[in-house]
């Protein structure tokens, strides 16, 4: 039984290593091949997806107007959505899920053990991140050229995109914080060397 648990932990570590390498490669491709190219083609303007602090409805509308008159940056953004952004959210979400399995959520919050229901919610965070990231990408494909959305669609997506991007980064940050907390708890616990 212990051998099986160790074998499962090693397999999960191998998968996490592969997903980490893929995530880094995709991130580098997005940054070098699309974010920088977009900025160069758009006279230094940054694409909304690269704004970690988020953006507002007015920024979405301004970007849409700009991209309608500038086909080169619009083409770069469209290519990013249909290129590395097709797989990056899934790979990163998978990596976060594997890391969560490896550190094994446990310990105490406010002096009480983490209940099983909370553990389920914690494991859903990487999945939620993946869904929200894809929602942002789909909204971008529906909104920016070569798409020709109606005024109602523009209004709806311009209002939703700032909320979606904040949810995406919030989910990512909370997941990373929880991973760090559980890793520290596991390291400091007497049986921290046990595989989960």
mmCIF file of N, CA, C and O in Angstrom, residues 44-146:
data_model
loop_
_atom_site.group_PDB
_atom_site.id
_atom_site.type_symbol
_atom_site.label_atom_id
_atom_site.label_comp_id
_atom_site.label_asym_id
_atom_site.label_seq_id
_atom_site.Cartn_x
_atom_site.Cartn_y
_atom_site.Cartn_z
ATOM 1 N N UNK A 44 3.346 50.764 -28.883
ATOM 2 C CA UNK A 44 3.599 50.743 -27.441
ATOM 3 C C UNK A 44 2.385 50.458 -26.577
ATOM 4 O O UNK A 44 2.523 50.284 -25.368
ATOM 5 N N UNK A 45 1.218 50.409 -27.167
ATOM 6 C CA UNK A 45 0.012 50.114 -26.389
ATOM 7 C C UNK A 45 0.019 48.648 -25.950
ATOM 8 O O UNK A 45 0.426 47.776 -26.707
ATOM 9 N N UNK A 46 -0.438 48.396 -24.734
ATOM 10 C CA UNK A 46 -0.419 47.040 -24.184
ATOM 11 C C UNK A 46 -1.790 46.386 -24.383
ATOM 12 O O UNK A 46 -2.822 47.028 -24.189
ATOM 13 N N UNK A 47 -1.785 45.096 -24.760
ATOM 14 C CA UNK A 47 -3.061 44.383 -24.898
ATOM 15 C C UNK A 47 -3.699 44.224 -23.522
ATOM 16 O O UNK A 47 -3.006 44.147 -22.506
ATOM 17 N N UNK A 48 -5.022 44.190 -23.506
ATOM 18 C CA UNK A 48 -5.749 44.136 -22.234
ATOM 19 C C UNK A 48 -5.443 42.860 -21.459
ATOM 20 O O UNK A 48 -5.383 42.876 -20.232
ATOM 21 N N UNK A 49 -5.224 41.751 -22.148
ATOM 22 C CA UNK A 49 -4.948 40.475 -21.489
ATOM 23 C C UNK A 49 -3.678 40.519 -20.643
ATOM 24 O O UNK A 49 -3.518 39.727 -19.719
ATOM 25 N N UNK A 50 -2.769 41.421 -20.976
ATOM 26 C CA UNK A 50 -1.488 41.500 -20.263
ATOM 27 C C UNK A 50 -1.543 42.450 -19.064
ATOM 28 O O UNK A 50 -0.570 42.567 -18.340
ATOM 29 N N UNK A 51 -2.669 43.103 -18.856
ATOM 30 C CA UNK A 51 -2.798 44.037 -17.735
ATOM 31 C C UNK A 51 -3.206 43.281 -16.476
ATOM 32 O O UNK A 51 -4.386 43.001 -16.256
ATOM 33 N N UNK A 52 -2.225 42.974 -15.641
ATOM 34 C CA UNK A 52 -2.471 42.174 -14.441
ATOM 35 C C UNK A 52 -3.398 42.897 -13.477
ATOM 36 O O UNK A 52 -4.201 42.274 -12.791
ATOM 37 N N UNK A 53 -3.321 44.210 -13.428
ATOM 38 C CA UNK A 53 -4.173 44.981 -12.523
ATOM 39 C C UNK A 53 -5.616 45.051 -12.971
ATOM 40 O O UNK A 53 -6.460 45.604 -12.260
ATOM 41 N N UNK A 54 -5.922 44.499 -14.135
ATOM 42 C CA UNK A 54 -7.281 44.541 -14.647
ATOM 43 C C UNK A 54 -7.511 45.763 -15.522
ATOM 44 O O UNK A 54 -6.599 46.544 -15.788
ATOM 45 N N UNK A 55 -8.726 45.915 -15.960
ATOM 46 C CA UNK A 55 -9.102 47.038 -16.806
ATOM 47 C C UNK A 55 -10.589 47.300 -16.631
ATOM 48 O O UNK A 55 -11.294 46.519 -15.990
ATOM 49 N N UNK A 56 -11.050 48.396 -17.196
ATOM 50 C CA UNK A 56 -12.438 48.824 -17.033
ATOM 51 C C UNK A 56 -13.182 48.726 -18.359
ATOM 52 O O UNK A 56 -12.582 48.491 -19.411
ATOM 53 N N UNK A 57 -14.472 48.934 -18.282
ATOM 54 C CA UNK A 57 -15.336 48.888 -19.459
ATOM 55 C C UNK A 57 -14.834 49.847 -20.539
ATOM 56 O O UNK A 57 -14.812 49.513 -21.719
ATOM 57 N N UNK A 58 -14.445 51.046 -20.129
ATOM 58 C CA UNK A 58 -13.981 52.062 -21.083
ATOM 59 C C UNK A 58 -12.725 51.592 -21.816
ATOM 60 O O UNK A 58 -12.536 51.906 -22.994
ATOM 61 N N UNK A 59 -11.873 50.850 -21.127
ATOM 62 C CA UNK A 59 -10.663 50.318 -21.760
ATOM 63 C C UNK A 59 -11.022 49.314 -22.853
ATOM 64 O O UNK A 59 -10.375 49.274 -23.907
ATOM 65 N N UNK A 60 -12.042 48.494 -22.595
ATOM 66 C CA UNK A 60 -12.477 47.496 -23.584
ATOM 67 C C UNK A 60 -13.022 48.199 -24.823
ATOM 68 O O UNK A 60 -12.671 47.855 -25.963
ATOM 69 N N UNK A 61 -13.860 49.208 -24.615
ATOM 70 C CA UNK A 61 -14.447 49.941 -25.743
ATOM 71 C C UNK A 61 -13.358 50.670 -26.532
ATOM 72 O O UNK A 61 -13.357 50.660 -27.773
ATOM 73 N N UNK A 62 -12.403 51.281 -25.815
ATOM 74 C CA UNK A 62 -11.309 51.981 -26.494
ATOM 75 C C UNK A 62 -10.454 51.002 -27.299
ATOM 76 O O UNK A 62 -10.042 51.310 -28.428
ATOM 77 N N UNK A 63 -10.189 49.828 -26.738
ATOM 78 C CA UNK A 63 -9.401 48.829 -27.463
ATOM 79 C C UNK A 63 -10.139 48.358 -28.705
ATOM 80 O O UNK A 63 -9.536 48.183 -29.773
ATOM 81 N N UNK A 64 -11.434 48.157 -28.589
ATOM 82 C CA UNK A 64 -12.233 47.736 -29.747
ATOM 83 C C UNK A 64 -12.156 48.779 -30.853
ATOM 84 O O UNK A 64 -11.944 48.433 -32.021
ATOM 85 N N UNK A 65 -12.321 50.045 -30.508
ATOM 86 C CA UNK A 65 -12.230 51.118 -31.506
ATOM 87 C C UNK A 65 -10.843 51.141 -32.162
ATOM 88 O O UNK A 65 -10.723 51.291 -33.371
ATOM 89 N N UNK A 66 -9.820 50.980 -31.324
ATOM 90 C CA UNK A 66 -8.453 51.012 -31.847
ATOM 91 C C UNK A 66 -8.219 49.851 -32.812
ATOM 92 O O UNK A 66 -7.655 50.038 -33.893
ATOM 93 N N UNK A 67 -8.644 48.656 -32.424
ATOM 94 C CA UNK A 67 -8.389 47.477 -33.257
ATOM 95 C C UNK A 67 -9.170 47.505 -34.564
ATOM 96 O O UNK A 67 -8.733 46.919 -35.561
ATOM 97 N N UNK A 68 -10.320 48.179 -34.579
ATOM 98 C CA UNK A 68 -11.073 48.299 -35.832
ATOM 99 C C UNK A 68 -10.290 49.081 -36.882
ATOM 100 O O UNK A 68 -10.421 48.818 -38.076
ATOM 101 N N UNK A 69 -9.483 50.037 -36.423
ATOM 102 C CA UNK A 69 -8.716 50.872 -37.342
ATOM 103 C C UNK A 69 -7.289 50.375 -37.559
ATOM 104 O O UNK A 69 -6.558 50.933 -38.376
ATOM 105 N N UNK A 70 -6.870 49.363 -36.788
ATOM 106 C CA UNK A 70 -5.497 48.861 -36.882
ATOM 107 C C UNK A 70 -5.519 47.337 -37.019
ATOM 108 O O UNK A 70 -5.541 46.604 -36.021
ATOM 109 N N UNK A 71 -5.516 46.831 -38.243
ATOM 110 C CA UNK A 71 -5.664 45.389 -38.456
ATOM 111 C C UNK A 71 -4.481 44.540 -37.978
ATOM 112 O O UNK A 71 -4.667 43.380 -37.618
ATOM 113 N N UNK A 72 -3.272 45.101 -37.952
ATOM 114 C CA UNK A 72 -2.120 44.295 -37.547
ATOM 115 C C UNK A 72 -2.194 43.873 -36.078
ATOM 116 O O UNK A 72 -2.063 42.679 -35.772
ATOM 117 N N UNK A 73 -2.399 44.802 -35.126
ATOM 118 C CA UNK A 73 -2.546 44.364 -33.737
ATOM 119 C C UNK A 73 -3.761 43.457 -33.543
ATOM 120 O O UNK A 73 -3.714 42.512 -32.753
ATOM 121 N N UNK A 74 -4.840 43.731 -34.281
ATOM 122 C CA UNK A 74 -6.039 42.891 -34.171
ATOM 123 C C UNK A 74 -5.730 41.463 -34.613
ATOM 124 O O UNK A 74 -6.171 40.497 -33.981
ATOM 125 N N UNK A 75 -4.940 41.332 -35.668
ATOM 126 C CA UNK A 75 -4.566 40.003 -36.166
ATOM 127 C C UNK A 75 -3.687 39.266 -35.161
ATOM 128 O O UNK A 75 -3.837 38.052 -34.956
ATOM 129 N N UNK A 76 -2.772 39.991 -34.509
ATOM 130 C CA UNK A 76 -1.897 39.374 -33.503
ATOM 131 C C UNK A 76 -2.720 38.867 -32.324
ATOM 132 O O UNK A 76 -2.525 37.747 -31.850
ATOM 133 N N UNK A 77 -3.664 39.682 -31.860
ATOM 134 C CA UNK A 77 -4.514 39.279 -30.739
ATOM 135 C C UNK A 77 -5.363 38.070 -31.103
ATOM 136 O O UNK A 77 -5.464 37.113 -30.328
ATOM 137 N N UNK A 78 -5.939 38.089 -32.294
ATOM 138 C CA UNK A 78 -6.758 36.970 -32.764
ATOM 139 C C UNK A 78 -5.919 35.685 -32.858
ATOM 140 O O UNK A 78 -6.368 34.612 -32.452
ATOM 141 N N UNK A 79 -4.700 35.819 -33.370
ATOM 142 C CA UNK A 79 -3.805 34.658 -33.484
ATOM 143 C C UNK A 79 -3.430 34.101 -32.115
ATOM 144 O O UNK A 79 -3.275 32.888 -31.955
ATOM 145 N N UNK A 80 -3.272 34.976 -31.126
ATOM 146 C CA UNK A 80 -2.943 34.511 -29.783
ATOM 147 C C UNK A 80 -4.101 33.685 -29.204
ATOM 148 O O UNK A 80 -3.885 32.626 -28.617
ATOM 149 N N UNK A 81 -5.325 34.183 -29.385
ATOM 150 C CA UNK A 81 -6.487 33.459 -28.866
ATOM 151 C C UNK A 81 -6.640 32.089 -29.530
ATOM 152 O O UNK A 81 -7.082 31.137 -28.894
ATOM 153 N N UNK A 82 -6.302 32.016 -30.809
ATOM 154 C CA UNK A 82 -6.448 30.749 -31.533
ATOM 155 C C UNK A 82 -5.162 29.940 -31.575
ATOM 156 O O UNK A 82 -5.111 28.884 -32.199
ATOM 157 N N UNK A 83 -4.123 30.428 -30.881
ATOM 158 C CA UNK A 83 -2.848 29.726 -30.803
ATOM 159 C C UNK A 83 -2.597 29.224 -29.392
ATOM 160 O O UNK A 83 -3.314 28.343 -28.899
ATOM 161 N N UNK A 84 -1.608 29.799 -28.722
ATOM 162 C CA UNK A 84 -1.241 29.280 -27.394
ATOM 163 C C UNK A 84 -2.336 29.410 -26.340
ATOM 164 O O UNK A 84 -2.403 28.603 -25.420
ATOM 165 N N UNK A 85 -3.209 30.394 -26.502
ATOM 166 C CA UNK A 85 -4.283 30.560 -25.511
ATOM 167 C C UNK A 85 -5.348 29.471 -25.601
ATOM 168 O O UNK A 85 -6.205 29.374 -24.730
ATOM 169 N N UNK A 86 -5.282 28.644 -26.633
ATOM 170 C CA UNK A 86 -6.191 27.499 -26.702
ATOM 171 C C UNK A 86 -5.809 26.427 -25.684
ATOM 172 O O UNK A 86 -6.664 25.690 -25.200
ATOM 173 N N UNK A 87 -4.515 26.347 -25.358
ATOM 174 C CA UNK A 87 -4.083 25.289 -24.441
ATOM 175 C C UNK A 87 -3.488 25.799 -23.134
ATOM 176 O O UNK A 87 -3.458 25.069 -22.151
ATOM 177 N N UNK A 88 -3.021 27.059 -23.090
ATOM 178 C CA UNK A 88 -2.373 27.562 -21.881
ATOM 179 C C UNK A 88 -3.264 27.481 -20.639
ATOM 180 O O UNK A 88 -2.807 26.999 -19.588
ATOM 181 N N UNK A 89 -4.531 27.910 -20.686
ATOM 182 C CA UNK A 89 -5.350 27.819 -19.468
ATOM 183 C C UNK A 89 -5.503 26.383 -18.962
ATOM 184 O O UNK A 89 -5.464 26.139 -17.754
ATOM 185 N N UNK A 90 -5.654 25.449 -19.884
ATOM 186 C CA UNK A 90 -5.814 24.046 -19.497
ATOM 187 C C UNK A 90 -4.532 23.501 -18.862
ATOM 188 O O UNK A 90 -4.577 22.813 -17.835
ATOM 189 N N UNK A 91 -3.385 23.831 -19.451
ATOM 190 C CA UNK A 91 -2.105 23.353 -18.927
ATOM 191 C C UNK A 91 -1.834 23.956 -17.549
ATOM 192 O O UNK A 91 -1.451 23.248 -16.614
ATOM 193 N N UNK A 92 -2.045 25.268 -17.402
ATOM 194 C CA UNK A 92 -1.805 25.909 -16.112
ATOM 195 C C UNK A 92 -2.790 25.418 -15.058
ATOM 196 O O UNK A 92 -2.407 25.143 -13.914
ATOM 197 N N UNK A 93 -4.059 25.274 -15.435
ATOM 198 C CA UNK A 93 -5.047 24.727 -14.498
ATOM 199 C C UNK A 93 -4.691 23.314 -14.068
ATOM 200 O O UNK A 93 -4.807 22.953 -12.892
ATOM 201 N N UNK A 94 -4.221 22.500 -15.018
ATOM 202 C CA UNK A 94 -3.794 21.143 -14.692
ATOM 203 C C UNK A 94 -2.597 21.132 -13.756
ATOM 204 O O UNK A 94 -2.521 20.328 -12.824
ATOM 205 N N UNK A 95 -1.650 22.041 -13.984
ATOM 206 C CA UNK A 95 -0.484 22.150 -13.107
ATOM 207 C C UNK A 95 -0.906 22.523 -11.687
ATOM 208 O O UNK A 95 -0.459 21.909 -10.711
ATOM 209 N N UNK A 96 -1.781 23.515 -11.568
ATOM 210 C CA UNK A 96 -2.249 23.944 -10.239
ATOM 211 C C UNK A 96 -2.973 22.797 -9.523
ATOM 212 O O UNK A 96 -2.802 22.597 -8.320
ATOM 213 N N UNK A 97 -3.774 22.038 -10.278
ATOM 214 C CA UNK A 97 -4.495 20.904 -9.685
ATOM 215 C C UNK A 97 -3.512 19.837 -9.200
ATOM 216 O O UNK A 97 -3.658 19.301 -8.097
ATOM 217 N N UNK A 98 -2.509 19.524 -10.031
ATOM 218 C CA UNK A 98 -1.500 18.520 -9.631
ATOM 219 C C UNK A 98 -0.731 18.978 -8.396
ATOM 220 O O UNK A 98 -0.484 18.179 -7.483
ATOM 221 N N UNK A 99 -0.355 20.244 -8.365
ATOM 222 C CA UNK A 99 0.357 20.768 -7.195
ATOM 223 C C UNK A 99 -0.515 20.698 -5.948
ATOM 224 O O UNK A 99 -0.026 20.379 -4.860
ATOM 225 N N UNK A 100 -1.793 20.976 -6.122
ATOM 226 C CA UNK A 100 -2.718 20.888 -4.983
ATOM 227 C C UNK A 100 -2.790 19.451 -4.473
ATOM 228 O O UNK A 100 -2.804 19.212 -3.263
ATOM 229 N N UNK A 101 -2.819 18.494 -5.388
ATOM 230 C CA UNK A 101 -2.825 17.075 -4.978
ATOM 231 C C UNK A 101 -1.520 16.698 -4.273
ATOM 232 O O UNK A 101 -1.530 15.936 -3.319
ATOM 233 N N UNK A 102 -0.418 17.242 -4.747
ATOM 234 C CA UNK A 102 0.875 16.917 -4.151
ATOM 235 C C UNK A 102 1.025 17.468 -2.739
ATOM 236 O O UNK A 102 1.549 16.784 -1.863
ATOM 237 N N UNK A 103 0.572 18.694 -2.517
ATOM 238 C CA UNK A 103 0.727 19.272 -1.176
ATOM 239 C C UNK A 103 -0.378 18.807 -0.237
ATOM 240 O O UNK A 103 -0.233 18.908 0.979
ATOM 241 N N UNK A 104 -1.471 18.297 -0.800
ATOM 242 C CA UNK A 104 -2.547 17.746 0.018
ATOM 243 C C UNK A 104 -3.149 18.730 0.993
ATOM 244 O O UNK A 104 -2.674 18.869 2.108
ATOM 245 N N UNK A 105 -4.190 19.460 0.568
ATOM 246 C CA UNK A 105 -4.823 20.427 1.465
ATOM 247 C C UNK A 105 -5.142 19.806 2.824
ATOM 248 O O UNK A 105 -5.742 18.744 2.905
ATOM 249 N N UNK A 106 -4.706 20.460 3.829
ATOM 250 C CA UNK A 106 -4.934 19.983 5.184
ATOM 251 C C UNK A 106 -4.497 21.032 6.171
ATOM 252 O O UNK A 106 -4.105 22.129 5.794
ATOM 253 N N UNK A 107 -4.589 20.695 7.412
ATOM 254 C CA UNK A 107 -4.173 21.638 8.441
ATOM 255 C C UNK A 107 -5.377 22.263 9.114
ATOM 256 O O UNK A 107 -6.469 21.696 9.145
ATOM 257 N N UNK A 108 -5.166 23.452 9.595
ATOM 258 C CA UNK A 108 -6.177 24.119 10.398
ATOM 259 C C UNK A 108 -6.374 25.545 9.922
ATOM 260 O O UNK A 108 -5.432 26.201 9.497
ATOM 261 N N UNK A 109 -7.623 25.988 9.984
ATOM 262 C CA UNK A 109 -7.976 27.390 9.801
ATOM 263 C C UNK A 109 -8.676 27.833 11.066
ATOM 264 O O UNK A 109 -9.676 27.224 11.482
ATOM 265 N N UNK A 110 -8.152 28.879 11.682
ATOM 266 C CA UNK A 110 -8.736 29.423 12.915
ATOM 267 C C UNK A 110 -8.894 28.350 13.986
ATOM 268 O O UNK A 110 -9.906 28.278 14.676
ATOM 269 N N UNK A 111 -7.892 27.463 14.105
ATOM 270 C CA UNK A 111 -7.875 26.456 15.156
ATOM 271 C C UNK A 111 -8.746 25.244 14.902
ATOM 272 O O UNK A 111 -8.852 24.370 15.751
ATOM 273 N N UNK A 112 -9.372 25.156 13.745
ATOM 274 C CA UNK A 112 -10.231 24.007 13.419
ATOM 275 C C UNK A 112 -9.717 23.315 12.173
ATOM 276 O O UNK A 112 -9.234 23.968 11.244
ATOM 277 N N UNK A 113 -9.862 21.984 12.115
ATOM 278 C CA UNK A 113 -9.432 21.267 10.899
ATOM 279 C C UNK A 113 -10.270 21.710 9.696
ATOM 280 O O UNK A 113 -11.434 22.073 9.835
ATOM 281 N N UNK A 114 -9.639 21.674 8.535
ATOM 282 C CA UNK A 114 -10.360 22.026 7.309
ATOM 283 C C UNK A 114 -11.378 20.929 7.019
ATOM 284 O O UNK A 114 -11.009 19.756 6.895
ATOM 285 N N UNK A 115 -12.669 21.281 6.900
ATOM 286 C CA UNK A 115 -13.687 20.258 6.639
ATOM 287 C C UNK A 115 -13.583 19.714 5.210
ATOM 288 O O UNK A 115 -13.050 20.391 4.320
ATOM 289 N N UNK A 116 -14.100 18.497 4.989
ATOM 290 C CA UNK A 116 -14.024 17.890 3.648
ATOM 291 C C UNK A 116 -14.679 18.748 2.559
ATOM 292 O O UNK A 116 -14.191 18.801 1.436
ATOM 293 N N UNK A 117 -15.779 19.426 2.890
ATOM 294 C CA UNK A 117 -16.433 20.287 1.895
ATOM 295 C C UNK A 117 -15.529 21.416 1.439
ATOM 296 O O UNK A 117 -15.499 21.772 0.259
ATOM 297 N N UNK A 118 -14.774 21.983 2.371
ATOM 298 C CA UNK A 118 -13.841 23.059 2.015
ATOM 299 C C UNK A 118 -12.709 22.521 1.142
ATOM 300 O O UNK A 118 -12.242 23.211 0.230
ATOM 301 N N UNK A 119 -12.280 21.286 1.406
ATOM 302 C CA UNK A 119 -11.239 20.671 0.584
ATOM 303 C C UNK A 119 -11.726 20.515 -0.855
ATOM 304 O O UNK A 119 -10.983 20.768 -1.800
ATOM 305 N N UNK A 120 -12.972 20.141 -1.026
ATOM 306 C CA UNK A 120 -13.552 20.013 -2.373
ATOM 307 C C UNK A 120 -13.545 21.356 -3.080
ATOM 308 O O UNK A 120 -13.181 21.455 -4.250
ATOM 309 N N UNK A 121 -13.939 22.405 -2.370
ATOM 310 C CA UNK A 121 -13.947 23.752 -2.957
ATOM 311 C C UNK A 121 -12.532 24.162 -3.342
ATOM 312 O O UNK A 121 -12.306 24.735 -4.416
ATOM 313 N N UNK A 122 -11.562 23.854 -2.487
ATOM 314 C CA UNK A 122 -10.169 24.201 -2.770
ATOM 315 C C UNK A 122 -9.686 23.502 -4.040
ATOM 316 O O UNK A 122 -9.017 24.108 -4.884
ATOM 317 N N UNK A 123 -10.063 22.234 -4.224
ATOM 318 C CA UNK A 123 -9.664 21.506 -5.434
ATOM 319 C C UNK A 123 -10.377 22.037 -6.676
ATOM 320 O O UNK A 123 -9.910 21.835 -7.798
ATOM 321 N N UNK A 124 -11.505 22.705 -6.495
ATOM 322 C CA UNK A 124 -12.233 23.278 -7.632
ATOM 323 C C UNK A 124 -11.627 24.595 -8.118
ATOM 324 O O UNK A 124 -11.923 25.035 -9.231
ATOM 325 N N UNK A 125 -10.790 25.238 -7.310
ATOM 326 C CA UNK A 125 -10.208 26.524 -7.698
ATOM 327 C C UNK A 125 -9.427 26.468 -9.008
ATOM 328 O O UNK A 125 -9.630 27.324 -9.877
ATOM 329 N N UNK A 126 -8.529 25.489 -9.222
ATOM 330 C CA UNK A 126 -7.835 25.442 -10.512
ATOM 331 C C UNK A 126 -8.783 25.213 -11.696
ATOM 332 O O UNK A 126 -8.563 25.746 -12.782
ATOM 333 N N UNK A 127 -9.834 24.445 -11.461
ATOM 334 C CA UNK A 127 -10.820 24.203 -12.520
ATOM 335 C C UNK A 127 -11.566 25.493 -12.833
ATOM 336 O O UNK A 127 -11.778 25.845 -13.995
ATOM 337 N N UNK A 128 -11.943 26.232 -11.778
ATOM 338 C CA UNK A 128 -12.640 27.506 -11.958
ATOM 339 C C UNK A 128 -11.739 28.502 -12.696
ATOM 340 O O UNK A 128 -12.192 29.214 -13.591
ATOM 341 N N UNK A 129 -10.444 28.526 -12.330
ATOM 342 C CA UNK A 129 -9.496 29.405 -13.033
ATOM 343 C C UNK A 129 -9.502 29.095 -14.535
ATOM 344 O O UNK A 129 -9.558 30.002 -15.375
ATOM 345 N N UNK A 130 -9.426 27.822 -14.877
ATOM 346 C CA UNK A 130 -9.380 27.413 -16.284
ATOM 347 C C UNK A 130 -10.634 27.870 -17.025
ATOM 348 O O UNK A 130 -10.549 28.421 -18.132
ATOM 349 N N UNK A 131 -11.794 27.670 -16.408
ATOM 350 C CA UNK A 131 -13.059 28.061 -17.039
ATOM 351 C C UNK A 131 -13.118 29.568 -17.253
ATOM 352 O O UNK A 131 -13.496 30.050 -18.329
ATOM 353 N N UNK A 132 -12.718 30.335 -16.247
ATOM 354 C CA UNK A 132 -12.772 31.795 -16.348
ATOM 355 C C UNK A 132 -11.782 32.301 -17.393
ATOM 356 O O UNK A 132 -12.091 33.225 -18.155
ATOM 357 N N UNK A 133 -10.602 31.708 -17.468
ATOM 358 C CA UNK A 133 -9.623 32.121 -18.478
ATOM 359 C C UNK A 133 -10.155 31.851 -19.881
ATOM 360 O O UNK A 133 -10.032 32.691 -20.783
ATOM 361 N N UNK A 134 -10.773 30.695 -20.085
ATOM 362 C CA UNK A 134 -11.375 30.414 -21.389
ATOM 363 C C UNK A 134 -12.531 31.364 -21.683
ATOM 364 O O UNK A 134 -12.717 31.784 -22.831
ATOM 365 N N UNK A 135 -13.299 31.725 -20.667
ATOM 366 C CA UNK A 135 -14.401 32.678 -20.864
ATOM 367 C C UNK A 135 -13.865 34.025 -21.346
ATOM 368 O O UNK A 135 -14.444 34.656 -22.242
ATOM 369 N N UNK A 136 -12.739 34.458 -20.772
ATOM 370 C CA UNK A 136 -12.119 35.719 -21.212
ATOM 371 C C UNK A 136 -11.677 35.612 -22.670
ATOM 372 O O UNK A 136 -11.900 36.533 -23.465
ATOM 373 N N UNK A 137 -11.073 34.498 -23.036
ATOM 374 C CA UNK A 137 -10.610 34.317 -24.410
ATOM 375 C C UNK A 137 -11.766 34.270 -25.403
ATOM 376 O O UNK A 137 -11.697 34.862 -26.479
ATOM 377 N N UNK A 138 -12.828 33.571 -25.047
ATOM 378 C CA UNK A 138 -13.995 33.480 -25.927
ATOM 379 C C UNK A 138 -14.636 34.852 -26.097
ATOM 380 O O UNK A 138 -15.022 35.244 -27.208
ATOM 381 N N UNK A 139 -14.727 35.609 -24.993
ATOM 382 C CA UNK A 139 -15.293 36.960 -25.078
ATOM 383 C C UNK A 139 -14.435 37.830 -25.996
ATOM 384 O O UNK A 139 -14.971 38.616 -26.791
ATOM 385 N N UNK A 140 -13.109 37.693 -25.913
ATOM 386 C CA UNK A 140 -12.224 38.450 -26.795
ATOM 387 C C UNK A 140 -12.420 38.086 -28.257
ATOM 388 O O UNK A 140 -12.435 38.966 -29.132
ATOM 389 N N UNK A 141 -12.602 36.794 -28.544
ATOM 390 C CA UNK A 141 -12.847 36.360 -29.922
ATOM 391 C C UNK A 141 -14.174 36.884 -30.452
ATOM 392 O O UNK A 141 -14.299 37.197 -31.636
ATOM 393 N N UNK A 142 -15.162 36.976 -29.570
ATOM 394 C CA UNK A 142 -16.479 37.474 -29.985
ATOM 395 C C UNK A 142 -16.504 38.993 -30.159
ATOM 396 O O UNK A 142 -17.346 39.527 -30.879
ATOM 397 N N UNK A 143 -15.578 39.677 -29.505
ATOM 398 C CA UNK A 143 -15.619 41.138 -29.461
ATOM 399 C C UNK A 143 -14.685 41.806 -30.461
ATOM 400 O O UNK A 143 -15.081 42.729 -31.181
ATOM 401 N N UNK A 144 -13.431 41.368 -30.493
ATOM 402 C CA UNK A 144 -12.413 42.080 -31.274
ATOM 403 C C UNK A 144 -12.373 41.594 -32.721
ATOM 404 O O UNK A 144 -12.705 40.451 -33.002
ATOM 405 N N UNK A 145 -11.945 42.476 -33.645
ATOM 406 C CA UNK A 145 -11.861 42.085 -35.050
ATOM 407 C C UNK A 145 -11.017 40.828 -35.219
ATOM 408 O O UNK A 145 -10.079 40.625 -34.459
ATOM 409 N N UNK A 146 -11.387 39.974 -36.136
ATOM 410 C CA UNK A 146 -12.304 40.169 -37.250
ATOM 411 C C UNK A 146 -13.783 39.987 -36.914
ATOM 412 O O UNK A 146 -14.628 40.074 -37.806
#
